[in-house]
GROMACS .gro file of C-alpha atoms in nm:
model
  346
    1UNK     CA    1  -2.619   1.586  -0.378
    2UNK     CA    2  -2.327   1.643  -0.109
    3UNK     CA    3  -1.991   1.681  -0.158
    4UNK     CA    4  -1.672   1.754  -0.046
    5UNK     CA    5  -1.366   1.810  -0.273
    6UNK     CA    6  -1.159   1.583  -0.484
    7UNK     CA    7  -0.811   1.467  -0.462
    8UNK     CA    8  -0.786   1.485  -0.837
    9UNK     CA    9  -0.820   1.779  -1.058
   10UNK     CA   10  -1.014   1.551  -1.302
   11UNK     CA   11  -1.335   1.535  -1.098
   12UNK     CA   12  -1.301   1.866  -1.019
   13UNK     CA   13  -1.428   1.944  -1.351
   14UNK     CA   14  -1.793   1.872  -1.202
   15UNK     CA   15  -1.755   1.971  -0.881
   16UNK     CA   16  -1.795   2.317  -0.739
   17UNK     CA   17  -1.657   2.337  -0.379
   18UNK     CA   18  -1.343   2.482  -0.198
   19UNK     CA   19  -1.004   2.449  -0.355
   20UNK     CA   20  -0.837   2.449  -0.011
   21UNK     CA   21  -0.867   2.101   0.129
   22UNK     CA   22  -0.719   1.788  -0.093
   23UNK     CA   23  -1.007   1.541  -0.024
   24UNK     CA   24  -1.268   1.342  -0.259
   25UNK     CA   25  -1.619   1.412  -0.245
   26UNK     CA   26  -1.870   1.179  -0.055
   27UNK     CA   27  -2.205   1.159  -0.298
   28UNK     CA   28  -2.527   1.049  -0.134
   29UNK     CA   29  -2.842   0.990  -0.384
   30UNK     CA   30  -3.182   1.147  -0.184
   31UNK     CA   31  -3.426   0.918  -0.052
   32UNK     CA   32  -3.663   0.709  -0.324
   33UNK     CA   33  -3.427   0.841  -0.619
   34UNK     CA   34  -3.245   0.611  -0.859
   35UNK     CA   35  -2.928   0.647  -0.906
   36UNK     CA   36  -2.898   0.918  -1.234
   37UNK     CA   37  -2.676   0.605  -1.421
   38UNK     CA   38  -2.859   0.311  -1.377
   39UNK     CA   39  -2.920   0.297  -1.750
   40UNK     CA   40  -2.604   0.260  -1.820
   41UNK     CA   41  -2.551  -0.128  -1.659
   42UNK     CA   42  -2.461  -0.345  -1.922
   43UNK     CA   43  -2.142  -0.540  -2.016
   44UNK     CA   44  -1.956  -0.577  -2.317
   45UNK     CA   45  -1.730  -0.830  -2.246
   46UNK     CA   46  -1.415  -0.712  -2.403
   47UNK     CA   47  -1.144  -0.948  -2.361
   48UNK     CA   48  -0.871  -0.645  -2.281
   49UNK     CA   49  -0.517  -0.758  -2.247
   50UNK     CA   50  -0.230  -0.490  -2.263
   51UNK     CA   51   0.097  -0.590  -2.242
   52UNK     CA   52   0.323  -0.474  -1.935
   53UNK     CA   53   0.559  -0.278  -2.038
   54UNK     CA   54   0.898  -0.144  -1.782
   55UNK     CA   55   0.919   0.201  -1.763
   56UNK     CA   56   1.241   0.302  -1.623
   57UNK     CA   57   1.046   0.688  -1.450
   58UNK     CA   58   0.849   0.469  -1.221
   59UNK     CA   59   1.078   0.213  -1.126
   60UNK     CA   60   1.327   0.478  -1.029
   61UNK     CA   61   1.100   0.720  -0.797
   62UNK     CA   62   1.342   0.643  -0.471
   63UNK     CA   63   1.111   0.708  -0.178
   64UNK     CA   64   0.875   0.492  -0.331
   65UNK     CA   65   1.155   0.181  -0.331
   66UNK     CA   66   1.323   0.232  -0.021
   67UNK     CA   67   1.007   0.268   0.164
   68UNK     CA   68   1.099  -0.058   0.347
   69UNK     CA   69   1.456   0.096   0.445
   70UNK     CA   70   1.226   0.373   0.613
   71UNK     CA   71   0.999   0.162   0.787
   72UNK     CA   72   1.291  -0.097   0.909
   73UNK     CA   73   1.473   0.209   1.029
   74UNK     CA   74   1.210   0.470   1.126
   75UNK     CA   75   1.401   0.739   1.315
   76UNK     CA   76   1.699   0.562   1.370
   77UNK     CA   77   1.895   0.646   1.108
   78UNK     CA   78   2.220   0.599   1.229
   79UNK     CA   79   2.352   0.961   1.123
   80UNK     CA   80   2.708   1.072   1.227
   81UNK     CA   81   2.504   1.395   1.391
   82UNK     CA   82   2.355   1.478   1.701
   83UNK     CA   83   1.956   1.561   1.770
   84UNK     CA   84   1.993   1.907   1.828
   85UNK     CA   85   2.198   1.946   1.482
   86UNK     CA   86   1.993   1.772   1.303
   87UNK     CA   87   1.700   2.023   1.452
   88UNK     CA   88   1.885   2.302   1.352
   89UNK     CA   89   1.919   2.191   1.012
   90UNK     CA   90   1.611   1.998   0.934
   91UNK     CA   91   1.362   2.231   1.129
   92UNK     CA   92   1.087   2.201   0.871
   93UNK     CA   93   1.011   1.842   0.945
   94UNK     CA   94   0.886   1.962   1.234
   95UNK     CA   95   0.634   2.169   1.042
   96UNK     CA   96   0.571   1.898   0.778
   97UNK     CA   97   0.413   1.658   1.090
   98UNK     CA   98   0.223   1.944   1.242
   99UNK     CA   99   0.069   2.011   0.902
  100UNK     CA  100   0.019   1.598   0.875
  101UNK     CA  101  -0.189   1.547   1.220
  102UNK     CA  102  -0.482   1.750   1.082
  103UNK     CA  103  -0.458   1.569   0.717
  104UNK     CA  104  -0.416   1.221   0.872
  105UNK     CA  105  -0.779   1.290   1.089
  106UNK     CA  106  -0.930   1.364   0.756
  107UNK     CA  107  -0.823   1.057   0.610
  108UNK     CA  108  -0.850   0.784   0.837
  109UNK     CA  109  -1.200   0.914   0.790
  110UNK     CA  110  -1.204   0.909   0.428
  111UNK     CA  111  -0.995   0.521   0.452
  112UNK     CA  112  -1.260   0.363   0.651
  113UNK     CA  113  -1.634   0.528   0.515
  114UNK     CA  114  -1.487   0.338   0.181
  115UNK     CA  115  -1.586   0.036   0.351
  116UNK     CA  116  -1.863  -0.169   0.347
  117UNK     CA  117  -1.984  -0.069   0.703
  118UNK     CA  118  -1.849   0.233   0.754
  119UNK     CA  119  -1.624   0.045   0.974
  120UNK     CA  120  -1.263  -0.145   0.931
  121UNK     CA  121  -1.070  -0.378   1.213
  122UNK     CA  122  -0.756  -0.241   1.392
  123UNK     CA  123  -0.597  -0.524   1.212
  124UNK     CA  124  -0.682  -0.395   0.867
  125UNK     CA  125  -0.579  -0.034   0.989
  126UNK     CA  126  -0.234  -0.180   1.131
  127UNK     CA  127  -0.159  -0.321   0.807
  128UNK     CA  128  -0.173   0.025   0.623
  129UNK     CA  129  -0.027   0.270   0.862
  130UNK     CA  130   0.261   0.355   0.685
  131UNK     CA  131   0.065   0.427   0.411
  132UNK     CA  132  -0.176   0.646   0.519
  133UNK     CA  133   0.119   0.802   0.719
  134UNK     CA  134  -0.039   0.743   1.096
  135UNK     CA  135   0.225   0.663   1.343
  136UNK     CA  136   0.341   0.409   1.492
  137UNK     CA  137   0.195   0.424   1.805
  138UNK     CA  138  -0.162   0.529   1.644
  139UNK     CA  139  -0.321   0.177   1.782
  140UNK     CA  140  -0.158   0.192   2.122
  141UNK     CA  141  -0.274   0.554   2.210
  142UNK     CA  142  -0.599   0.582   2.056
  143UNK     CA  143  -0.721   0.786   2.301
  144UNK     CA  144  -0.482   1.042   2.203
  145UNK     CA  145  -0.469   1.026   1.823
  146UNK     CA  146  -0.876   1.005   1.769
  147UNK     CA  147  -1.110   1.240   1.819
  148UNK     CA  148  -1.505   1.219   1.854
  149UNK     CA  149  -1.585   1.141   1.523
  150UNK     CA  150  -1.453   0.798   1.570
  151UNK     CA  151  -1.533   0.507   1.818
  152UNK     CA  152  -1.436   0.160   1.871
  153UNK     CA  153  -1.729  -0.111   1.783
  154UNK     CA  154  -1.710  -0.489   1.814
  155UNK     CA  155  -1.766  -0.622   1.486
  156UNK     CA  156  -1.930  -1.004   1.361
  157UNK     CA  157  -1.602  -1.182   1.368
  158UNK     CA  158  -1.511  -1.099   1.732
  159UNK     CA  159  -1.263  -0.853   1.631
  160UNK     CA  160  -1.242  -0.457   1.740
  161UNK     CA  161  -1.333  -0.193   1.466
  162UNK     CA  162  -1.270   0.178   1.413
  163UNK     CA  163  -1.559   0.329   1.320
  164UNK     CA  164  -1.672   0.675   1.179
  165UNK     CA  165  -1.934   0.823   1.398
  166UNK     CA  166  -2.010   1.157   1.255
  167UNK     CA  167  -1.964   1.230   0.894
  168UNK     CA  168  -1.736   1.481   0.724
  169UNK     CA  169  -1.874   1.842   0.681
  170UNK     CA  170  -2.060   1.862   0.377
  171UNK     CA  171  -2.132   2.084   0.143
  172UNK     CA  172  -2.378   2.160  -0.118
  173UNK     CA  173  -2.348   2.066  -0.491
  174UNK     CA  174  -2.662   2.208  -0.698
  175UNK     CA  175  -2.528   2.103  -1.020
  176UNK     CA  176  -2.686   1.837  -1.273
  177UNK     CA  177  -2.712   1.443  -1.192
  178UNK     CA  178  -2.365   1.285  -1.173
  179UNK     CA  179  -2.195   1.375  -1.506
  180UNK     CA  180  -1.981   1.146  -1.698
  181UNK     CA  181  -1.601   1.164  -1.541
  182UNK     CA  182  -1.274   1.040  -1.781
  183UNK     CA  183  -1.014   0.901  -1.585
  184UNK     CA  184  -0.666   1.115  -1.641
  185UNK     CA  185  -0.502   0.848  -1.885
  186UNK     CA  186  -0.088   0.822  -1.903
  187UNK     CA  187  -0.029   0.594  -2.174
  188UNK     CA  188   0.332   0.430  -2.257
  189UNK     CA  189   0.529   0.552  -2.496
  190UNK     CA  190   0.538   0.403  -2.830
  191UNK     CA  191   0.204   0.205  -2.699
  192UNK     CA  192  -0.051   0.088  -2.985
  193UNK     CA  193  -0.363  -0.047  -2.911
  194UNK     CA  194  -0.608  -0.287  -3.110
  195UNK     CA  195  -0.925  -0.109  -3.225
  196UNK     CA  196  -1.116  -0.320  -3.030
  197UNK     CA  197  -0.984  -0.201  -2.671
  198UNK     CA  198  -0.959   0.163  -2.803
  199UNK     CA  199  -1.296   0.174  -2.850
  200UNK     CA  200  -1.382  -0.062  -2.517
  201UNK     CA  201  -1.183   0.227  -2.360
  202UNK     CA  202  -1.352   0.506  -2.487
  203UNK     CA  203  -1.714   0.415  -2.390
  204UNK     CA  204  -1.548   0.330  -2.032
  205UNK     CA  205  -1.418   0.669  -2.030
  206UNK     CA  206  -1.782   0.796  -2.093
  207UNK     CA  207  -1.907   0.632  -1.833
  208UNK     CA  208  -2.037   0.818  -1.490
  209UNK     CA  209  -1.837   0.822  -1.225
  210UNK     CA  210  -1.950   0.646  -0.913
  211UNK     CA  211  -1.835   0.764  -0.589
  212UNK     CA  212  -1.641   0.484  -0.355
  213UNK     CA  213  -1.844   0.645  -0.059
  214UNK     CA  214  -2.198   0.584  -0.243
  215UNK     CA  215  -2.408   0.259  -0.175
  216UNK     CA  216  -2.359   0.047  -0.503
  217UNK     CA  217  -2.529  -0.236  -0.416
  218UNK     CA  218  -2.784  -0.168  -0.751
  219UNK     CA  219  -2.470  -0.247  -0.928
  220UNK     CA  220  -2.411  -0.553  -1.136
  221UNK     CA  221  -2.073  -0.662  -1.032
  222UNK     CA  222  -1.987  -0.758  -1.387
  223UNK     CA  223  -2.106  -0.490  -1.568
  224UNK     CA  224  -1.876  -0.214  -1.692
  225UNK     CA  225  -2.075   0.062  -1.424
  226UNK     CA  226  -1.923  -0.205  -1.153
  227UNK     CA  227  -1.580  -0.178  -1.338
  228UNK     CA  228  -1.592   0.187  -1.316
  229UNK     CA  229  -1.642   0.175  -0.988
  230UNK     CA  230  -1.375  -0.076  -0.882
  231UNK     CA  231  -1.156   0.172  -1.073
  232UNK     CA  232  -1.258   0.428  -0.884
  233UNK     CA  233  -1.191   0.286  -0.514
  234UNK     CA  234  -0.840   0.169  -0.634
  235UNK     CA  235  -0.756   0.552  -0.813
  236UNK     CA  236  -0.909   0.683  -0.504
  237UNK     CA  237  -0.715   0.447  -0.222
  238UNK     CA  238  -0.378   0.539  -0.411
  239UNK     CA  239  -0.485   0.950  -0.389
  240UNK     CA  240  -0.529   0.857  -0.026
  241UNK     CA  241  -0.168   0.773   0.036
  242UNK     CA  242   0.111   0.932   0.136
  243UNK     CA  243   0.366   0.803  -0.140
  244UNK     CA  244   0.049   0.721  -0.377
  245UNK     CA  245   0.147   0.396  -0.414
  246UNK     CA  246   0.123   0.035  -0.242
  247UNK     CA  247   0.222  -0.331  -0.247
  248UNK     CA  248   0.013  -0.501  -0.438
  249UNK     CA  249  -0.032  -0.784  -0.210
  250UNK     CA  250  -0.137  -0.491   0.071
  251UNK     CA  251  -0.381  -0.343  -0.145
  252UNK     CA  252  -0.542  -0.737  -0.215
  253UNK     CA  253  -0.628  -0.778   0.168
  254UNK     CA  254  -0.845  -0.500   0.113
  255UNK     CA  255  -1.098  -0.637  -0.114
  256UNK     CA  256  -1.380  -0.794   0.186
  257UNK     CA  257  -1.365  -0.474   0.359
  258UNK     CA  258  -1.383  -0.274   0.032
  259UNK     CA  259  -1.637  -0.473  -0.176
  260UNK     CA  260  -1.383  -0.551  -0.465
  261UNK     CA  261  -1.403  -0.860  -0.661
  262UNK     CA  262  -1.170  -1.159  -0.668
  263UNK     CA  263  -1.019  -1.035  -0.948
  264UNK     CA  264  -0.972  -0.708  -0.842
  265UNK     CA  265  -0.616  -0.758  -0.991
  266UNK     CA  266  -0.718  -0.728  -1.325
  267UNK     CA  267  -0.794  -0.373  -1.322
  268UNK     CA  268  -0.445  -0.302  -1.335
  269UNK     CA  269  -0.404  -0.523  -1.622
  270UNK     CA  270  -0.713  -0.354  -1.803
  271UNK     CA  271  -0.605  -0.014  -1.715
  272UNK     CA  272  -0.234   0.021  -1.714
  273UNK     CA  273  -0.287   0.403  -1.868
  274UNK     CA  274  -0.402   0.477  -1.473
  275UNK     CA  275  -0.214   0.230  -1.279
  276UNK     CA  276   0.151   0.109  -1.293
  277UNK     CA  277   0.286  -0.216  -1.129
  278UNK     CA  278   0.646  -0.184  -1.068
  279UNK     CA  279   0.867  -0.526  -1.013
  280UNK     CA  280   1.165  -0.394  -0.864
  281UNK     CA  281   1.277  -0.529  -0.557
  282UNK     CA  282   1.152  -0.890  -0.606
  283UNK     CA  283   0.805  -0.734  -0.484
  284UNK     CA  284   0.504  -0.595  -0.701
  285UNK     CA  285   0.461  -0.227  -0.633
  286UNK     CA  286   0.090  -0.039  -0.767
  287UNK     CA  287   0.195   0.320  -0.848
  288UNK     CA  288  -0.107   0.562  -0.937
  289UNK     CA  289   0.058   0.726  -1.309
  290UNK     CA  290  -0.138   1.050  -1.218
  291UNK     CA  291   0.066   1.116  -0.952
  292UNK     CA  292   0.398   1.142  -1.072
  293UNK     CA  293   0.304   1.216  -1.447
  294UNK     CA  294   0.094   1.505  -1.418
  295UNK     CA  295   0.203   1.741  -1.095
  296UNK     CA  296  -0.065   1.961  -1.085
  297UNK     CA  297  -0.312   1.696  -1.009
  298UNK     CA  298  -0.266   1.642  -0.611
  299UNK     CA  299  -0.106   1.817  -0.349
  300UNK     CA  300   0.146   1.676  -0.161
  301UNK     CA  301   0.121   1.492   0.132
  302UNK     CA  302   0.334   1.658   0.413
  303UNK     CA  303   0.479   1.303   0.474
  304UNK     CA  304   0.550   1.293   0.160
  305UNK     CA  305   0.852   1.592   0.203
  306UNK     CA  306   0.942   1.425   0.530
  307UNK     CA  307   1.029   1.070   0.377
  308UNK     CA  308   1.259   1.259   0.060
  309UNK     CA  309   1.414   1.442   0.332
  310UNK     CA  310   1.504   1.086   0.557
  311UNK     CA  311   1.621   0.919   0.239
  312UNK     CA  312   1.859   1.195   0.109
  313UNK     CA  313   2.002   1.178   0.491
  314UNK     CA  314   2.031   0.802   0.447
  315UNK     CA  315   2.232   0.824   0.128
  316UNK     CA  316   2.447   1.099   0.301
  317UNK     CA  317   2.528   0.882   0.604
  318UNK     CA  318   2.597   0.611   0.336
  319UNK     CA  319   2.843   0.848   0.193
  320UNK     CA  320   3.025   0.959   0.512
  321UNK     CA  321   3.023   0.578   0.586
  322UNK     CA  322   3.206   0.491   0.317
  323UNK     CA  323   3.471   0.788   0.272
  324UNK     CA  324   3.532   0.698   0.687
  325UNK     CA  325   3.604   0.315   0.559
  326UNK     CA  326   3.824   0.444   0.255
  327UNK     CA  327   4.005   0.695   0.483
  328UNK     CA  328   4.040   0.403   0.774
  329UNK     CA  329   4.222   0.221   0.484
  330UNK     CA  330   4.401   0.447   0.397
  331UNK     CA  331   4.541   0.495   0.735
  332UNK     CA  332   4.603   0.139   0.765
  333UNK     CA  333   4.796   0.081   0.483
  334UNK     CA  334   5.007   0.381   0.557
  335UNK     CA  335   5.092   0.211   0.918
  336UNK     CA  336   5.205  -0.150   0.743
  337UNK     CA  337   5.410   0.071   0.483
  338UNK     CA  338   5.539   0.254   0.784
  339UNK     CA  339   5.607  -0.071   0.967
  340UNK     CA  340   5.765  -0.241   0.675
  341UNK     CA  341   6.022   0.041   0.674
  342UNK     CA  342   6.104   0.047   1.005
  343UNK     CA  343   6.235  -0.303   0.975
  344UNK     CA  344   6.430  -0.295   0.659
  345UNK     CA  345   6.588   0.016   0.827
  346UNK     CA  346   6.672  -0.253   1.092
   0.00000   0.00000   0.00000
């Protein structure tokens, strides 16, 4: 079996590689051996409905909701300070991006050997930029931001892919056949479930846990070892990006190129202890619970720091704004008084 690590600390538990890079593992089954949980395809058919329920933490996370502020604006941020000052005072940006460049190579690879053909159209990778943190110039200079393991293919449709040409390093993994993986679980507060669905969930949880890199094609798409799996390529998209989170309608355009059912949007509605949808801003926002609940479970994106950092200059610029447009009021009504005097005095 080969591996490389896990974004999560959960599948760490039956993993033994490096604790130094943030990455999931790629599993490959050898030649002429079944997969070690093909017994386990079968279906129960539970009819599991949880009700949404707000939650004010989620819905309040700021860099996740002004995302489109940050995109709209990008570097332009219209701050009452000059580049050099803002150098000076915001030097470890800088450091954040150089950091970023070697994460982002990493996974752009990661991003695209989730699909079917180890291969995704520029289009696709356009539409997702800002999550996975490339720039914005990534498509125009290619030449600059790619390096030999990719290359450009011309796919069925007539469109131009990115593909992976050489795989990621690998490493070694001499432990037993893939072990049964739990998904970290974040229920709501106050949340009570039938009997029915705790005990659907349970025997889900007990499932193996089958790798989005991994051919899955043995798989019955309605079975709960196909569930798993679409659970798995949506937990491990969200690790993937910067914020850990994505429009929902974003994530939906992904299901062709990522094998996902129709009704890939149901996961979320069978597994809101994993995922949370977020309504705020008239839009339908997918926020991976692990994330934010448990801190320990993924490093940061670099990105990540650089976005807080934008958005707390944003609301100071607000601020100045606004005490400029008090104070400019303040001066004008000052004047008329002033004026008003003048010609009673006359």
């Amino acid at each position: 079996m080969f591996i490389t690590n896990p974004t999560s600390k959960t599948l760490k538990k039956v993993l033994s590689s490096s604790q130094k890079q943030i990455f999931p593992f790629i599993f490959q089954p050898q030649k002429d051996q079944n997969p070690p949980y093909t017994y386990t395809q079968k279906s129960h058919n539970v009819d599991v409905y949880m009700k949404w329920k707000k939650d004010s933490y989620y819905d309040s996370i700021e860099h996740i909701h002004r995302s489109e502020q940050l995109k709209a604006r990008g570097l332009e941020l219209g701050l009452p300070i000059k580049a050099a000052q803002f150098l000076r005072q915001y030097p470890i940006i800088f450091e954040e991006f150089i950091e970023a460049v070697e994460i982002d190579r990493e996974e752009k690879r990661l991003f695209i050997l989730m699909s079917k053909m180890k291969v995704l159209p520029l289009k696709i990778i356009q539409g997702m930029q800002w999550y996975l943190g490339l720039p914005e110039d990534f498509l125009r200079c290619l030449e600059v931001n790619l390096d030999s393991s990719f290359r450009l293919v011309e796919m069925d449709d007539g469109l131009t892919g990115l593909a992976v040409e050489k795989m990621l390093r690998r490493e070694v993994y001499s432990g037993e056949p893939m072990e049964a993986v739990e998904f970290p679980l974040f229920p709501a507060k106050d949340l009570r479930l039938r009997k029915k669905i705790e005990d659907w969930l349970r025997e889900f949880q007990k499932l193996p846990y089958v790798s989005p890199y991994e051919d899955f094609s043995h798989l019955a798409p309605d079975g709960d070892m196909g569930e798993k799996r679409v659970v798995g390529v949506l937990h491990q998209l969200l690790s993937l990006f910067v914020e850990h989170s994505v429009e929902r309608k974003q994530l939906l355009c992904l299901k062709n190129h990522f094998w996902l059912p129709q009704n890939v949007h149901k996961a979320f509605e069978r597994h809101p202890h994993m995922f949370y949808l977020s309504l705020r801003n008239k839009t339908c926002t997918v926020i991976l619970k692990e994330a934010y609940t448990d801190k320990t479970a993924m490093e940061r994106h670099p990105l990540l720091r650089v976005r807080k950092t934008y958005i707390k200059l944003m609301n100071e610029s607000k601020l100045i704004l606004k005490n400029r447009s008090l104070s400019n009021e303040f001066v004008d009504c000052g004047k008329t008084k002033l004026d008003l005097d003048l010609h009673s005095a006359e």
